[in-house]
Amino acid sequence: MGKGKRVLTKESNKKRRLTREEVEIKKGKIKRCFLTILAIIILTIIAMIVNDFVIIDNNKTTNLIINNKNVTSSLKQKILIEDDIIYLSKQDISNFFDKYIYQDEKTEKIVTTYDKKIAEISFDENEININGSDKKISAHAIEKDGQIYLPISEMTDVYNIEISDIKESNIVTMDSLEREQKRAIVNSNCAVKASSNFIAKTVDRVKKGDAVIVVSSDKGYTKIRTANGKLGIIKTNKIENEFLIRENMDEEKQISEKVNLTWDYYSEYVNAPNREGTTINGINVVSPAFFYLDTNGNLKENIGDSGKAYIKWAKNNGYKIWPMVSNGVAANKSLNITSNIMNDYEKRKKLIESIVNKCVEYELDGINIDFENMKSEDKDMYSRFIIELEPRLKEIGMVLSVDVTAPDGGDTWSMCFDRHVIGNVADYTIFMAYDQNGSSSTKPGTTAGYNWVKLNLVKFLQTEEINPNKLILAVPLYTRIWTTNSDGKVISNNSLSIKNTEAAIPDGITKQWNDELKQNYVTFSSGNNTKQIWIEDIDSLKAKISLMKENNLAGIASWEANMAYDDIWTMFKNELNN
């Protein structure tokens, strides 16, 4: 039985021979499979060859390339081209060039700013005013389908760009003249692909000897822009002789180290202080009270011979000069004086022109705008003033610093500032970190507690999103001596300079350190009254400066120079250099 099973197994394993008909069928299948594969290969090769020569990236609408990036999908409105003038909508100007572009209701002009330029253009005259000078152009602003369009091809001086209208490819290119641009020469005819993938559509073709703009290179491939404005990829070995057309225009900061500014205040009724033969250890910027708005809203100066001597003294000692422009005199009479200027474009322009002229006349280094006590409803128009002032000062190499209060006060003290906009536009925003409890306070308290300063710095940096490199922390060189009666009512809160504080404290009075405020405190009797002083000294100021260092701010400012003693300046210098 075992042998029989083995015989059956062998027989079952024998292969049956295919019939001739079956063999022919199998051969047919193999042949068809081979032909199919061959056809696929041939079609793929043909497709690749055709793809190299057939451009399938034709634009139905005008494409916009800005600094080698196709931004067409981000356009709010289509580009208009009429009589060879290229128009871009106000919305798109805002998106790509000037987010603060503005239409003045009174003059009906469009006002736009960019870097060192401010321009105004109307809807009826082929003329543009750039930084106070009129220029004839070939078009004006237009309104179409409810949208405002500006003739951007006539405004290249404003935005510092070059524009090309490439009709063959229906592409408009705009390139910043402040950005690096490299070119190279194509060394062989080749297709420009949409990507570096093995199979990618052809967006353009270039020939040997063509010049192309080099955008970037990576892993053997280079992104280029062709003469037709098309962006695409070629192998890096297809180009040679790369050369630089222009370099990035990086601006040098006027002050490379931490700013150490002190205000040098004097009223409009007295002469500038005589600093001859003295120095202020460690400071690099002085801000004398040279300019103010009078009760008619005009810019006035208080310089004279003493002010000219002050300028000479500052320059001889290597101090930059950023004089104050104050609205204090005007605001003391009426808030309407500043308000009227802020709400009138022509008046803002007149004030700006006056400031620029004074900077040139006295060969200054910058300006410090110290406008306080303004209407909260004028917040946006005050921002407009700063927006319009910045390019005029930048054009002549001046630094613009703007003083603002803490964002937690009343309407005319705190709510009148848009700190985010000011912080974005000005070279420096100076946080006046004092008067936490000021002259109008009904309860005694510190002038600038550490915890209060710290909390408000968080608001500046996080809520208002101000770049720390543009934020200066201003500290007080004074405190207040608070006098309350037996009922606890404040009857006086006179300011007390830091240099005179010790003399105001009677002998035998013990100072108490408040670790939350990071300052010393004293209280003592005076007849039936009680006096309290939250002391500003080297320790309290050093604690506040530590916040500047922890947050990597641009530097410090101090109010004001006449209130300090020498050890304060030495401490400032040491802290800023450590």
Coordinates of N, CA, C and O in Angstrom, one line a residue, residues 119 298 482:
A119 N 3.7 110.8 0.2 CA 3.2 111.4 -1.1 C 1.7 111.6 -1.0 O 1.0 110.9 -0.2
N298 N 1.4 127.1 16.8 CA 2.6 127.3 15.9 C 3.8 126.7 16.7 O 3.9 126.8 17.9
W482 N 4.6 113.3 50.0 CA 3.1 113.3 50.2 C 2.8 113.8 51.6 O 3.3 113.3 52.6

